[in-house]
Structures are given as structure tokens and as C-alpha cells.
């Protein structure tokens, strides 16, 4: 059987019978809000490197893509390469332009997809970019940490 419980603010799930007293987590879902923090990034037009824009982005692992307000990207000369459908928090599906930029993050540089965000929206550093750079989130210390991914 499977069971679900909660202790110390963390929901957990396990497999086994109640008499086995198994509490080996299958997954954890934190019930408290992680909070947000910001990370300074620099972006430039891919293969340009001259026009650097420093951005104070909210780290948002709930967002798949990095999201930059469209006026910032347009001013830099970043061109949309495709349309990207996205599901937002209320469940609606939206479609936005997407392009590729060169990003500098924690002493590393590389290309990443970005979404042309709404003009008045905040910049978000999304999960795909974090994974491309081998970074994860330490929610207790509100910082990015280097992680090693499994490649099998």
C-alpha cells in the first residue's frame, strides 16, 4: 500500500504496509513557501557579447524558461526565433515569442532560450537555464548551488 503523511511541514509519501512502518519517501512536497530570491545575470545577443545587459532576476524554478521583459530584449536586438506555448499559474495557455541569448551566470557563460515577457513583468531565471548551468536551489539559504546531474 501507499501512504501519505506530514511531519515538520513536509508532506511525504511511502510504499509498504502499515505494519512494515516504512517511511522511506518516494517524493517530498514542501508545504511551506520557499520564498524568492534574486540572482544577477548578464545577457547579450548570441555571438555578439558586446551589448551586455545586467538584470536582477527572480529565481523561479516553477518557471520552465527564463523570462525577460520584451522591451529589454528588443532594445538589445534579440530576435524571436519561434513561438512558445506556456501554461501559467491560473491554468491558462499563453503564447509568447522565444529567442536565444548568451547569458553569464555565476562565472559561466552559455546560450539559453528566453521568453519575451510582458513589458511590465519581472525578469525570471527559469529551471531550464538553471539546469543548463548545472545549478540547483538551496531554499534554506536562498542561494544557487552547483549540482551534479545523472547522465545514464
mmCIF file of C-alpha atoms in Angstrom:
data_model
loop_
_atom_site.group_PDB
_atom_site.id
_atom_site.type_symbol
_atom_site.label_atom_id
_atom_site.label_comp_id
_atom_site.label_asym_id
_atom_site.label_seq_id
_atom_site.Cartn_x
_atom_site.Cartn_y
_atom_site.Cartn_z
ATOM 1 C CA UNK A 1 0.000 0.000 0.000
ATOM 2 C CA UNK A 2 0.976 3.593 -0.263
ATOM 3 C CA UNK A 3 0.644 6.206 2.419
ATOM 4 C CA UNK A 4 0.894 9.946 2.694
ATOM 5 C CA UNK A 5 1.742 11.909 5.814
ATOM 6 C CA UNK A 6 3.000 15.209 7.073
ATOM 7 C CA UNK A 7 5.685 15.972 9.616
ATOM 8 C CA UNK A 8 7.685 19.136 10.321
ATOM 9 C CA UNK A 9 5.979 20.998 7.475
ATOM 10 C CA UNK A 10 6.865 18.428 4.856
ATOM 11 C CA UNK A 11 4.407 16.154 3.075
ATOM 12 C CA UNK A 12 5.818 12.736 2.315
ATOM 13 C CA UNK A 13 4.683 9.537 0.649
ATOM 14 C CA UNK A 14 5.807 5.937 1.103
ATOM 15 C CA UNK A 15 5.166 2.424 -0.129
ATOM 16 C CA UNK A 16 4.633 -0.593 2.078
ATOM 17 C CA UNK A 17 2.081 -1.929 4.508
ATOM 18 C CA UNK A 18 1.271 -0.013 7.698
ATOM 19 C CA UNK A 19 2.754 -2.836 9.831
ATOM 20 C CA UNK A 20 6.090 -2.505 7.970
ATOM 21 C CA UNK A 21 6.347 1.036 9.352
ATOM 22 C CA UNK A 22 8.050 2.215 6.189
ATOM 23 C CA UNK A 23 8.665 5.913 5.922
ATOM 24 C CA UNK A 24 11.060 5.847 3.015
ATOM 25 C CA UNK A 25 9.996 8.835 0.973
ATOM 26 C CA UNK A 26 9.073 8.398 -2.656
ATOM 27 C CA UNK A 27 8.798 12.153 -3.037
ATOM 28 C CA UNK A 28 8.626 15.231 -0.867
ATOM 29 C CA UNK A 29 6.363 18.203 -1.379
ATOM 30 C CA UNK A 30 7.192 21.130 0.857
ATOM 31 C CA UNK A 31 4.086 22.692 2.331
ATOM 32 C CA UNK A 32 5.748 25.934 3.270
ATOM 33 C CA UNK A 33 6.509 28.650 0.754
ATOM 34 C CA UNK A 34 10.131 28.586 -0.278
ATOM 35 C CA UNK A 35 10.300 32.330 -0.686
ATOM 36 C CA UNK A 36 12.030 34.033 -3.541
ATOM 37 C CA UNK A 37 15.452 35.442 -4.070
ATOM 38 C CA UNK A 38 17.222 37.223 -6.860
ATOM 39 C CA UNK A 39 20.289 36.462 -8.904
ATOM 40 C CA UNK A 40 22.190 38.954 -11.010
ATOM 41 C CA UNK A 41 22.667 37.781 -14.580
ATOM 42 C CA UNK A 42 24.082 39.375 -17.689
ATOM 43 C CA UNK A 43 22.627 38.723 -21.104
ATOM 44 C CA UNK A 44 23.819 39.623 -24.573
ATOM 45 C CA UNK A 45 22.844 38.931 -28.144
ATOM 46 C CA UNK A 46 24.076 35.462 -29.089
ATOM 47 C CA UNK A 47 27.509 35.594 -30.768
ATOM 48 C CA UNK A 48 27.770 39.330 -30.057
ATOM 49 C CA UNK A 49 28.935 39.666 -26.458
ATOM 50 C CA UNK A 50 29.209 43.441 -26.853
ATOM 51 C CA UNK A 51 25.782 44.579 -25.708
ATOM 52 C CA UNK A 52 25.609 43.323 -22.127
ATOM 53 C CA UNK A 53 22.504 43.942 -20.078
ATOM 54 C CA UNK A 54 22.712 43.320 -16.336
ATOM 55 C CA UNK A 55 19.447 42.015 -14.929
ATOM 56 C CA UNK A 56 18.346 41.322 -11.383
ATOM 57 C CA UNK A 57 16.180 38.221 -11.977
ATOM 58 C CA UNK A 58 13.893 36.380 -9.594
ATOM 59 C CA UNK A 59 14.952 32.722 -9.327
ATOM 60 C CA UNK A 60 11.799 30.778 -10.206
ATOM 61 C CA UNK A 61 12.089 27.003 -10.520
ATOM 62 C CA UNK A 62 8.354 26.912 -11.211
ATOM 63 C CA UNK A 63 9.008 28.702 -14.496
ATOM 64 C CA UNK A 64 10.430 26.445 -17.187
ATOM 65 C CA UNK A 65 12.029 29.231 -19.219
ATOM 66 C CA UNK A 66 13.918 32.367 -18.335
ATOM 67 C CA UNK A 67 11.536 35.299 -18.867
ATOM 68 C CA UNK A 68 12.824 38.774 -19.762
ATOM 69 C CA UNK A 69 10.533 41.754 -20.479
ATOM 70 C CA UNK A 70 10.282 42.133 -24.258
ATOM 71 C CA UNK A 71 11.412 45.818 -24.344
ATOM 72 C CA UNK A 72 14.763 44.790 -22.804
ATOM 73 C CA UNK A 73 15.319 42.068 -25.406
ATOM 74 C CA UNK A 74 14.127 44.222 -28.311
ATOM 75 C CA UNK A 75 16.379 47.136 -27.270
ATOM 76 C CA UNK A 76 19.349 44.753 -27.293
ATOM 77 C CA UNK A 77 18.471 43.419 -30.751
ATOM 78 C CA UNK A 78 17.470 39.909 -29.663
ATOM 79 C CA UNK A 79 15.228 38.400 -32.333
ATOM 80 C CA UNK A 80 12.358 35.993 -31.736
ATOM 81 C CA UNK A 81 13.079 32.590 -33.294
ATOM 82 C CA UNK A 82 9.829 30.812 -32.519
ATOM 83 C CA UNK A 83 6.539 30.961 -30.632
ATOM 84 C CA UNK A 84 6.354 29.096 -27.335
ATOM 85 C CA UNK A 85 3.157 27.940 -25.623
ATOM 86 C CA UNK A 86 3.238 28.179 -21.834
ATOM 87 C CA UNK A 87 0.807 27.211 -19.092
ATOM 88 C CA UNK A 88 0.615 29.952 -16.456
ATOM 89 C CA UNK A 89 -0.308 29.658 -12.771
ATOM 90 C CA UNK A 90 -4.077 30.027 -13.283
ATOM 91 C CA UNK A 91 -4.037 27.212 -15.880
ATOM 92 C CA UNK A 92 -4.394 29.426 -18.949
ATOM 93 C CA UNK A 93 -2.252 28.679 -22.001
ATOM 94 C CA UNK A 94 -0.421 31.689 -23.424
ATOM 95 C CA UNK A 95 1.862 32.025 -26.418
ATOM 96 C CA UNK A 96 4.944 34.241 -26.415
ATOM 97 C CA UNK A 97 7.935 34.865 -28.637
ATOM 98 C CA UNK A 98 11.112 32.994 -27.676
ATOM 99 C CA UNK A 99 14.711 33.638 -28.623
ATOM 100 C CA UNK A 100 18.231 32.638 -27.652
ATOM 101 C CA UNK A 101 20.643 34.863 -25.719
ATOM 102 C CA UNK A 102 24.111 34.466 -24.296
ATOM 103 C CA UNK A 103 23.839 34.513 -20.512
ATOM 104 C CA UNK A 104 26.527 34.973 -17.877
ATOM 105 C CA UNK A 105 25.646 33.380 -14.568
ATOM 106 C CA UNK A 106 27.919 32.612 -11.644
ATOM 107 C CA UNK A 107 31.108 32.961 -13.684
ATOM 108 C CA UNK A 108 29.877 30.754 -16.530
ATOM 109 C CA UNK A 109 28.586 31.788 -19.936
ATOM 110 C CA UNK A 110 26.438 29.977 -22.449
ATOM 111 C CA UNK A 111 23.348 30.174 -24.651
ATOM 112 C CA UNK A 112 19.830 29.767 -23.284
ATOM 113 C CA UNK A 113 16.262 30.176 -24.515
ATOM 114 C CA UNK A 114 14.385 33.184 -23.167
ATOM 115 C CA UNK A 115 10.764 34.181 -23.382
ATOM 116 C CA UNK A 116 9.847 37.693 -24.495
ATOM 117 C CA UNK A 117 7.875 38.645 -21.385
ATOM 118 C CA UNK A 118 5.202 41.252 -20.867
ATOM 119 C CA UNK A 119 6.646 44.791 -20.793
ATOM 120 C CA UNK A 120 5.947 45.450 -17.104
ATOM 121 C CA UNK A 121 6.766 41.946 -15.831
ATOM 122 C CA UNK A 122 9.708 40.935 -13.676
ATOM 123 C CA UNK A 123 12.642 39.031 -15.093
ATOM 124 C CA UNK A 124 12.631 35.357 -14.083
ATOM 125 C CA UNK A 125 15.538 32.926 -14.088
ATOM 126 C CA UNK A 126 13.847 29.643 -15.044
ATOM 127 C CA UNK A 127 14.525 25.967 -14.447
ATOM 128 C CA UNK A 128 15.845 25.173 -17.936
ATOM 129 C CA UNK A 129 18.585 27.795 -17.677
ATOM 130 C CA UNK A 130 19.490 26.604 -14.178
ATOM 131 C CA UNK A 131 19.774 23.027 -15.422
ATOM 132 C CA UNK A 132 21.879 24.090 -18.406
ATOM 133 C CA UNK A 133 24.338 25.666 -15.965
ATOM 134 C CA UNK A 134 24.287 22.737 -13.513
ATOM 135 C CA UNK A 135 22.678 24.840 -10.787
ATOM 136 C CA UNK A 136 20.065 23.998 -8.209
ATOM 137 C CA UNK A 137 18.320 25.966 -5.485
ATOM 138 C CA UNK A 138 19.167 25.876 -1.787
ATOM 139 C CA UNK A 139 15.810 27.072 -0.399
ATOM 140 C CA UNK A 140 17.020 27.442 3.189
ATOM 141 C CA UNK A 141 19.893 29.764 2.358
ATOM 142 C CA UNK A 142 18.118 31.257 -0.678
ATOM 143 C CA UNK A 143 21.044 30.762 -2.993
ATOM 144 C CA UNK A 144 22.063 28.804 -6.069
ATOM 145 C CA UNK A 145 24.283 25.774 -5.621
ATOM 146 C CA UNK A 146 26.294 23.661 -8.053
ATOM 147 C CA UNK A 147 24.744 20.236 -8.627
ATOM 148 C CA UNK A 148 25.882 17.136 -10.469
ATOM 149 C CA UNK A 149 23.271 15.628 -12.754
ATOM 150 C CA UNK A 150 22.990 11.932 -13.519
ATOM 151 C CA UNK A 151 23.629 11.000 -17.146
ATOM 152 C CA UNK A 152 22.766 7.385 -17.916
#
